[in-house]
Coordinates of C-alpha atoms in Angstrom, one line a residue:
X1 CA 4.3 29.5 -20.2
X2 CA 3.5 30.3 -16.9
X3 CA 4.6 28.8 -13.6
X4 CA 1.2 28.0 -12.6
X5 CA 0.3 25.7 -15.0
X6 CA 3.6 23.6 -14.4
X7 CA 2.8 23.6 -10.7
X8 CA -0.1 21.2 -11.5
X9 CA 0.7 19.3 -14.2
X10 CA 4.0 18.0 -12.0
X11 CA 5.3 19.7 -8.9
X12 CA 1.7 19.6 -7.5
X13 CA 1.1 15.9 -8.3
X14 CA 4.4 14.9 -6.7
X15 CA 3.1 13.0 -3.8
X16 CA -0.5 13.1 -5.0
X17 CA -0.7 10.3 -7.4
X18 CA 2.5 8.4 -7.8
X19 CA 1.8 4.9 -6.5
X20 CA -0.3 4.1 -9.3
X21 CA -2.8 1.5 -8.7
X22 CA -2.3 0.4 -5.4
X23 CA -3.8 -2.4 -3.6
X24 CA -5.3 -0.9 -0.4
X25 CA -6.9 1.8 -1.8
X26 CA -5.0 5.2 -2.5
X27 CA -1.4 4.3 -2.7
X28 CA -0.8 1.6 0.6
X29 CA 0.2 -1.6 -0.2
X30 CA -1.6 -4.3 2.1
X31 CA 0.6 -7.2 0.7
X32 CA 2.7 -7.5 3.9
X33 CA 2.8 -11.5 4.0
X34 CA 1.9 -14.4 1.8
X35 CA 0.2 -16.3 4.3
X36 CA -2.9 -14.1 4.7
X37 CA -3.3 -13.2 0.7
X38 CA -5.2 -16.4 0.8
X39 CA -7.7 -15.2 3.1
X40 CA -7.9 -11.8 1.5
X41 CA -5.7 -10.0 4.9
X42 CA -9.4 -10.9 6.5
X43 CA -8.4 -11.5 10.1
X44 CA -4.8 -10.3 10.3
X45 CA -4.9 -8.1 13.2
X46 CA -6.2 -11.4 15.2
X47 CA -4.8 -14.9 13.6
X48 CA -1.1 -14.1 14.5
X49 CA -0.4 -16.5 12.3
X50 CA 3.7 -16.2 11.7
X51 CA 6.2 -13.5 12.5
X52 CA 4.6 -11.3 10.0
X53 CA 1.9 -10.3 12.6
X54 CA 4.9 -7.6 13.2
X55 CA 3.3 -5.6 10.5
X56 CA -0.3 -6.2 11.3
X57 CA -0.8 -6.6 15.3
X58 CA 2.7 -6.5 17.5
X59 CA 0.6 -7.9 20.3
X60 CA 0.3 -11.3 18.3
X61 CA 3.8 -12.3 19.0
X62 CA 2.9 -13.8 22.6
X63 CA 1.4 -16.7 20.3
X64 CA 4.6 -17.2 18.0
X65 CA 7.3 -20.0 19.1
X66 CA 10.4 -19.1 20.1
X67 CA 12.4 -17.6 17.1
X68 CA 10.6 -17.6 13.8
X69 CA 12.0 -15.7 10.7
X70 CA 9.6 -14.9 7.5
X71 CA 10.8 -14.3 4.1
X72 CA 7.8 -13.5 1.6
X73 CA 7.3 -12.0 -2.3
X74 CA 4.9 -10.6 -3.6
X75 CA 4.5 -10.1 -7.6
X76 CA 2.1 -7.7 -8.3
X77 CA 0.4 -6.7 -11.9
X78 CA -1.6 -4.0 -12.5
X79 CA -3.8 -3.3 -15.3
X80 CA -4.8 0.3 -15.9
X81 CA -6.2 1.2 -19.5
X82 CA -7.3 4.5 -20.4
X83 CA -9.8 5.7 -22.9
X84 CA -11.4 9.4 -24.0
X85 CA -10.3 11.8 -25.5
X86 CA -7.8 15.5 -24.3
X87 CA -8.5 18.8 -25.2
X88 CA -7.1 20.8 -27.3
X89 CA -6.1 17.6 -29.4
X90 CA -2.3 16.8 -29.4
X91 CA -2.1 13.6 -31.1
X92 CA -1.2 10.4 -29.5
X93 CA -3.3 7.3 -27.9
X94 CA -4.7 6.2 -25.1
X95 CA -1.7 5.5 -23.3
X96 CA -1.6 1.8 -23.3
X97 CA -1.7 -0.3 -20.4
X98 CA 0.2 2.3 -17.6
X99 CA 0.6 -0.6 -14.8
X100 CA 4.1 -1.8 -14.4
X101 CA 4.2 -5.8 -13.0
X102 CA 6.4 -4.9 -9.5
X103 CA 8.3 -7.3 -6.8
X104 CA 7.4 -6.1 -3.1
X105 CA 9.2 -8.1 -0.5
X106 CA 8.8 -8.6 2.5
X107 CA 11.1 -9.8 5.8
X108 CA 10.1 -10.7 9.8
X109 CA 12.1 -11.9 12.5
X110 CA 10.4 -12.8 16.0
X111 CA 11.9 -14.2 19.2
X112 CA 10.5 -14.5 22.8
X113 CA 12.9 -12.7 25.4
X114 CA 11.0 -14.2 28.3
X115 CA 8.0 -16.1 29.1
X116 CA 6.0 -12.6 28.9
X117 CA 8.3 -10.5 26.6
X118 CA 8.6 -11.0 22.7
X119 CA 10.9 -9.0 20.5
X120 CA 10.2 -8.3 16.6
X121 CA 11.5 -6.5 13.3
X122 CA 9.9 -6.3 10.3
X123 CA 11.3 -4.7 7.3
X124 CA 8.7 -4.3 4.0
X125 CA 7.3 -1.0 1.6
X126 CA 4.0 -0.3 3.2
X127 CA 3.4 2.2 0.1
X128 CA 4.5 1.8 -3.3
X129 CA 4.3 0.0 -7.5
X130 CA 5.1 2.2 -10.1
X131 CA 3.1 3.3 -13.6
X132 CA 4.3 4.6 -17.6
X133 CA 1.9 5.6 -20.1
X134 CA 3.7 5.5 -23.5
X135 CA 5.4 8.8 -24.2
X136 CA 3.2 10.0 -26.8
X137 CA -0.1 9.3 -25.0
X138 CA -2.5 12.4 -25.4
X139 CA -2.3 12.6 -21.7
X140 CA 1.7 13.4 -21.6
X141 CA 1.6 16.4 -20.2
X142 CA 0.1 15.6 -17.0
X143 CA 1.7 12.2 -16.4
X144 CA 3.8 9.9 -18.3
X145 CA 5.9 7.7 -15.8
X146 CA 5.1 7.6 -12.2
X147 CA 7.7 5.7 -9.5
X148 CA 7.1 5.5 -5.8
X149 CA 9.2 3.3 -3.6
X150 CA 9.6 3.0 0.5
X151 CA 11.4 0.9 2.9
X152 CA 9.9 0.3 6.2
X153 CA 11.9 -1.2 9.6
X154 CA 9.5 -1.8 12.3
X155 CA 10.9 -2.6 15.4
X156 CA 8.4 -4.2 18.2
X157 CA 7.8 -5.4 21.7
X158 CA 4.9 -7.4 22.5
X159 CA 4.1 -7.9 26.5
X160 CA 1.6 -10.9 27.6
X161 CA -0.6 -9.7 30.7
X162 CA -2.4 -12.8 31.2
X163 CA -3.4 -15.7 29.3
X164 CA -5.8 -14.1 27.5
X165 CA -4.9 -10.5 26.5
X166 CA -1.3 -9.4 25.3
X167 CA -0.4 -6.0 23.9
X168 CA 2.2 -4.8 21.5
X169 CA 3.8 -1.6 19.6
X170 CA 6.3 -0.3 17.3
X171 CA 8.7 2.2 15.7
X172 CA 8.4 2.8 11.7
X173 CA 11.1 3.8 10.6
X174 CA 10.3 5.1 6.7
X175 CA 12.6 6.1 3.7
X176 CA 10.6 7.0 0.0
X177 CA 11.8 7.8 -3.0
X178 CA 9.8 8.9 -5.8
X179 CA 10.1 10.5 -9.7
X180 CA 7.7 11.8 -12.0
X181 CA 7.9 12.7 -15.5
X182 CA 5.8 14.1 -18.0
X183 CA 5.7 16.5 -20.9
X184 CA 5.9 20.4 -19.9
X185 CA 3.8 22.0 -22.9
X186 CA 1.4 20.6 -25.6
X187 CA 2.9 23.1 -27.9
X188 CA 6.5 21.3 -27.4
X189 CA 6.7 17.4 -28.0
X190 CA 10.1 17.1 -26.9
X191 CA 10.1 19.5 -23.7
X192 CA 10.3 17.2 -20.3
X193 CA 10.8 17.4 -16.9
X194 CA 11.4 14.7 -14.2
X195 CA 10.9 15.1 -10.5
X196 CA 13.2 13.2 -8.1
X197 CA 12.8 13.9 -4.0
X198 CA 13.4 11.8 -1.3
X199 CA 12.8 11.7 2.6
X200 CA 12.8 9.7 5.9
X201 CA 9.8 9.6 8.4
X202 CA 8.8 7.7 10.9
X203 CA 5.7 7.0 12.9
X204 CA 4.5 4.2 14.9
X205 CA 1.8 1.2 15.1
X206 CA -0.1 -0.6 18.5
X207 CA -2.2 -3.8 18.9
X208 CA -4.1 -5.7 21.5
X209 CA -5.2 -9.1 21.3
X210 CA -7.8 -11.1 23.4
X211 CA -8.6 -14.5 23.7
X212 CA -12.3 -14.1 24.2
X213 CA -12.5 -17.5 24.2
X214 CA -11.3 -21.0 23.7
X215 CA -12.5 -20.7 20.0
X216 CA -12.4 -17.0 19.5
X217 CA -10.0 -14.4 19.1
X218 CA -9.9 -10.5 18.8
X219 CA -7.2 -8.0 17.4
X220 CA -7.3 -4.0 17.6
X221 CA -4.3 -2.7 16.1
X222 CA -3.7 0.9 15.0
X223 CA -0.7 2.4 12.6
X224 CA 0.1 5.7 12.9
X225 CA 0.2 8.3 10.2
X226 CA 4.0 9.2 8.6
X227 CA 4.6 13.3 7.9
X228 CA 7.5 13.4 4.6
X229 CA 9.0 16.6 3.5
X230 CA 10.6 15.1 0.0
X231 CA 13.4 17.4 -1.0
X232 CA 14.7 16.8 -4.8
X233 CA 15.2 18.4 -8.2
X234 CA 13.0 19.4 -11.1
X235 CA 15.3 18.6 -14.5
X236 CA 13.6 20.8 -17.4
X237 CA 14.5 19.6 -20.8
X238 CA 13.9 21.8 -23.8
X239 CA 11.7 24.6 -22.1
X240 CA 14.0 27.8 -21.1
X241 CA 11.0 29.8 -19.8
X242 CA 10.9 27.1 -16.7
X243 CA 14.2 26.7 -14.8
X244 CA 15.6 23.4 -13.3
X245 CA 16.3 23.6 -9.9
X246 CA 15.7 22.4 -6.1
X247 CA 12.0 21.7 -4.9
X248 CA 10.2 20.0 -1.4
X249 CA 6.5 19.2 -1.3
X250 CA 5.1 18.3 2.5
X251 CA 2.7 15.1 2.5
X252 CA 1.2 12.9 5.6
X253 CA 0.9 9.2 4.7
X254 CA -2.1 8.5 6.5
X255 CA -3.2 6.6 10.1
X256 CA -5.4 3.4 9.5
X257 CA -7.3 0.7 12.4
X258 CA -7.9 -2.9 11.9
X259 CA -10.5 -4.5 14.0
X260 CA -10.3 -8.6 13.4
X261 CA -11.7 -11.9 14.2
X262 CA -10.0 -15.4 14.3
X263 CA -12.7 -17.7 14.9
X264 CA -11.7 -21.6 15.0
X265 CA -15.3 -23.2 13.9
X266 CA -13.9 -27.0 14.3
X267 CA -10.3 -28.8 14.4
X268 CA -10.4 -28.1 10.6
X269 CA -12.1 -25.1 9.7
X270 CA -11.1 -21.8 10.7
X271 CA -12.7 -18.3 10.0
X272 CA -12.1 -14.8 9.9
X273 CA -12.9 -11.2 9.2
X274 CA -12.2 -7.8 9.5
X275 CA -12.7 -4.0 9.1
X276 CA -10.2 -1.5 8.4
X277 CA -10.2 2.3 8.5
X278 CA -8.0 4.6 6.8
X279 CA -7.4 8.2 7.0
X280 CA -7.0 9.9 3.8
X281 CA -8.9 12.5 4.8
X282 CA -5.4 14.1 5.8
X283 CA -4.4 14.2 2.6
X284 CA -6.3 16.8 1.9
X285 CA -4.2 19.8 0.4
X286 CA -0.7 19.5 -1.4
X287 CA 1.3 22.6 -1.0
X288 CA 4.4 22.7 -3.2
X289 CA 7.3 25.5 -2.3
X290 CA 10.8 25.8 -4.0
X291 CA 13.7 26.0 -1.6
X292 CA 13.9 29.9 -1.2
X293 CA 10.3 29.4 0.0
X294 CA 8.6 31.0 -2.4
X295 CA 5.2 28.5 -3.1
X296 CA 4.5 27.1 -5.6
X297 CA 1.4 24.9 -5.8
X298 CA -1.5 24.6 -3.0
X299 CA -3.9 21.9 -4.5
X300 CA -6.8 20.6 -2.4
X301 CA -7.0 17.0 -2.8
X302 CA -9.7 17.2 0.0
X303 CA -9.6 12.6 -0.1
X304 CA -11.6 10.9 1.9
X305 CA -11.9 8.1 5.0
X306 CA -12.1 4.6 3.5
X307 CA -13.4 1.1 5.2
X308 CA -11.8 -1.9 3.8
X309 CA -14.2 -5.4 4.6
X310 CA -12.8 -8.9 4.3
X311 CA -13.9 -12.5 5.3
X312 CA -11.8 -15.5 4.6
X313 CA -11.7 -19.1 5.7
X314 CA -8.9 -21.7 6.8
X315 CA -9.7 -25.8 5.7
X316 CA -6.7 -27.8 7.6
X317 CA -7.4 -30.2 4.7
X318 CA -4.0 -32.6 6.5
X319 CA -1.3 -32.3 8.6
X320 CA 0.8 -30.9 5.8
X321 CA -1.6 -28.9 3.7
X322 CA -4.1 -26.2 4.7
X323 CA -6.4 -24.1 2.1
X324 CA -7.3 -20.8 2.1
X325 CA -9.8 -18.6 0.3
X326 CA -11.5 -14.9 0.9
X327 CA -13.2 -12.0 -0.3
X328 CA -12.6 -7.9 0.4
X329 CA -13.5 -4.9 -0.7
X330 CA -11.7 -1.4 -0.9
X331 CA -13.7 1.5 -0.9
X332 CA -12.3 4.1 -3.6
X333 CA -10.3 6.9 -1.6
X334 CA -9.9 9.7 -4.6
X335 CA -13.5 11.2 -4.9
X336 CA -14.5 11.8 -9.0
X337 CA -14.1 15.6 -9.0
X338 CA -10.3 15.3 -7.8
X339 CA -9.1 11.8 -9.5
X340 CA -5.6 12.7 -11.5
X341 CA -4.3 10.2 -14.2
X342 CA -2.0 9.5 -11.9
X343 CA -4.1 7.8 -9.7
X344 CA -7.1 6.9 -11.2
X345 CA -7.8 5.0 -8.0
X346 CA -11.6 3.2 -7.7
X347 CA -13.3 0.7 -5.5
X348 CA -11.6 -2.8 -5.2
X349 CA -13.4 -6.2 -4.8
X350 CA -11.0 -8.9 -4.0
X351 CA -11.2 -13.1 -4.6
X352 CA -8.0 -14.6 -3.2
X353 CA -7.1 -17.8 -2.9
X354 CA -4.0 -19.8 -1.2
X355 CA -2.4 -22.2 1.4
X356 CA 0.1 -23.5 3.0
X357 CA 2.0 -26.5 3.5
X358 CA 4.3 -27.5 6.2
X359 CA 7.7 -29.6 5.2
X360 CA 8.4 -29.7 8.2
X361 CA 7.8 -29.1 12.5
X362 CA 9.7 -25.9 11.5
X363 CA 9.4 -25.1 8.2
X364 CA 6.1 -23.8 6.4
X365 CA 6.2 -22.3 2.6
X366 CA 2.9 -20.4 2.2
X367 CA 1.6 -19.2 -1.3
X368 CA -1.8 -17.4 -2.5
X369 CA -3.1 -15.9 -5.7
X370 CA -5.9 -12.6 -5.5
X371 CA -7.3 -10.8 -8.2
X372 CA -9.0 -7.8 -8.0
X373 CA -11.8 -6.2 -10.1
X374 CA -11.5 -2.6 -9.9
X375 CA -14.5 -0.2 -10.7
X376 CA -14.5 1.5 -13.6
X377 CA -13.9 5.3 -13.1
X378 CA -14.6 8.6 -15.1
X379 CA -11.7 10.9 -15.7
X380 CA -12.1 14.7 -15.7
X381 CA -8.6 16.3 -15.2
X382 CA -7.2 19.5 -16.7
X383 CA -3.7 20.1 -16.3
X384 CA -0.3 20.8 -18.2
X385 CA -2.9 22.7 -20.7
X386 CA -4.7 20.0 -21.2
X387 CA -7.9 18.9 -20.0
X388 CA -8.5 15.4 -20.1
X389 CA -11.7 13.4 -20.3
X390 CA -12.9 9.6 -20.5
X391 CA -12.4 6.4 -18.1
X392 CA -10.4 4.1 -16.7
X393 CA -10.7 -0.2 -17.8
X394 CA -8.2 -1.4 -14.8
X395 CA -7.9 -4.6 -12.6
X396 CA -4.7 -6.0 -10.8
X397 CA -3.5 -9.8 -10.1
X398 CA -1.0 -10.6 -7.4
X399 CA 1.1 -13.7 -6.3
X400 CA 3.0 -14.1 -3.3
X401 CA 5.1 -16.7 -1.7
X402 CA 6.5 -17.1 1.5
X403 CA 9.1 -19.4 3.2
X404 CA 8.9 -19.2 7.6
X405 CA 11.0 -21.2 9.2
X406 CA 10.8 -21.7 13.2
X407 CA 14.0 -22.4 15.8

């Protein structure tokens, strides 16, 4: 076997495909508190709701008490089913159901340094979940298991310039791990290899927020895009014509810019929306070297700009409970002709609903329930000398919690 075909059936999917089914398109994770799943995330750059506004608009800390810390969960299942057939045939089914149920937390602490000056931190996974295929799925030797987790700390400063416009910005300060596995030849059931690399990055995010008005509210914020160069192994297993040994791949997570609205309709109704931009157009070729530099893979991916929508509403049904409920959709990043069965990604369309309800004057637990309905995709990938073909049945639920407690 040659090297090029192990190129793209592992080392050239390393950082390509192996969130899985994320939930902001591609392989971000949008699930940053529990208090706006409700809503959809419609909004977040402008309600500044809790400390968790961190993540989504620095600036919204001017409108935080004093100290508030926020603790949230997220459980998050995908459902990703394959069906079709692979060429040559090599025996096996479809796989099974590939999405693995994950825990993504989240933590936010907030204070305000002086009456203009507010300090944050926020530590969550702004990219991640993890899939498996069964081991003898006829698609085994492009992808079997898939595992991509990051840690985040976000350091921020928010500055109030008047009493209608603040501004805010942060440090991310990134770490990722990821591993791959999958089988190296059709010819050889019980010949593996598994990818393990790791790397820190870091980047960083801005907002502004404007009170337009006494019932109306704008947020701008902007994250920045996060360059990795992974550095690992490749383990071969029962293959002697492809060596173990060290590898790196380069990737750029990409940029992304939220433009929101908090509008307060009456004492018990509030609204919101919002538009998001993503840059995945910078993920647009993977080149994969070994450590002496000689390379081994350079894959165009050539992804694409994406627009996530979202509208949600607030009902302060009492002084202790509040409802929530919105709607989204994700556009699909991965255009047909390059979509891997690693990430089968496809367009999202979100129904969320949640609350909150406050124990206390300084405790809040917040809670919400979304599930998605994912689009149904084609599948055209050859790889691993293979080439598979059919589509992809997938859908995701999520559930999220969140204690915030304010001092």
């Amino acid at each position: 076997m040659s090297a090029l075909p192990l190129n793209r059936l592992t080392l050239g999917l390393a950082l390509a495909g192996f969130a899985g089914l994320s939930h902001a398109a591609g392989f971000a994770l949008i699930e940053q508190n529990a208090s706006g799943l409700g809503n959809a995330y419609a909004g977040q750059a402008a309600s500044a709701q809790d400390a968790s506004t961190v993540y989504f608009n620095p600036a919204g800390m001017t409108l935080l008490p004093n100290r508030q810390l926020v603790v949230a969960g997220h459980l998050i299942k995908p459902k990703m089913a394959f069906s079709g057939t692979v060429t040559p045939a090599i025996g096996g089914g479809n796989g099974g159901d590939a999405g693995d149920l994950t825990f993504v937390p989240n933590a936010y602490f907030a204070f305000r340094l002086s009456p203009q000056v507010h300090l944050g931190v926020g530590i969550n996974a702004p990219f991640g979940l993890a899939t498996e295929y069964a081991p003898d799925w006829i698609g085994r030797t492009q992808a079997i298991k898939s595992e991509l987790k990051t840690v985040n700390i976000n350091p921020s400063i928010a500055y109030k310039v008047n009493d209608t416009f603040s501004v805010g910005a942060g440090i991310n300060i990134q770490r990722i791990e990821a591993t791959l596995t999958n089988q190296i030849h059709p010819a050889f059931n019980t010949s593996h290899i598994e990818i393990k690399g790791d790397d820190y990055g870091w980047g960083f995010n801005l907002g502004a927020l404007w009170q337009v008005g006494s019932s109306t509210r704008l947020g701008l914020a902007y994250r920045s895009k996060v360059d990795y160069t992974l550095e690992g192994s490749a383990a071969v297993t029962n293959f002697a014509p492809v060596p173990s040994g060290p590898v790196t791949a380069e990737v750029t997570m990409p940029d992304s810019a939220s433009l929101s609205l908090f509008y307060k309709l009456s004492p018990r109704w509030d609204l919101l929306a919002d538009v998001t931009w993503t840059g995945w157009s910078a993920f647009d070729k993977l080149r994969v070297v070994r450590t002496d530099g000689s390379e081994l893979n350079n894959t165009p991916e050539n992804w694409e700009d994406i627009l996530r929508y979202s509208l949600g509403a607030t009902w302060h049904m009492s002084d202790k409970l509040s409802l929530r409920g919105g709607v989204a959709y994700d556009e699909a990043s991965v255009p047909d002709l390059y979509r891997t069965p690693r990430i089968p990604d496809g367009a999202r369309t979100w129904l969320a609903v949640g609350g909150q309800y406050r124990m206390s004057k300084h405790s809040t637990i917040d809670f919400g329930y979304a599930h998605l309905f994912v689009e149904d995709v084609g599948l055209h990938s050859s790889a691993g000398g293979t080439a598979l073909n059919g589509e992809y049945d997938s859908q995701a639920d999520i559930l999220s919690a969140q204690y915030t407690h304010s001092f």
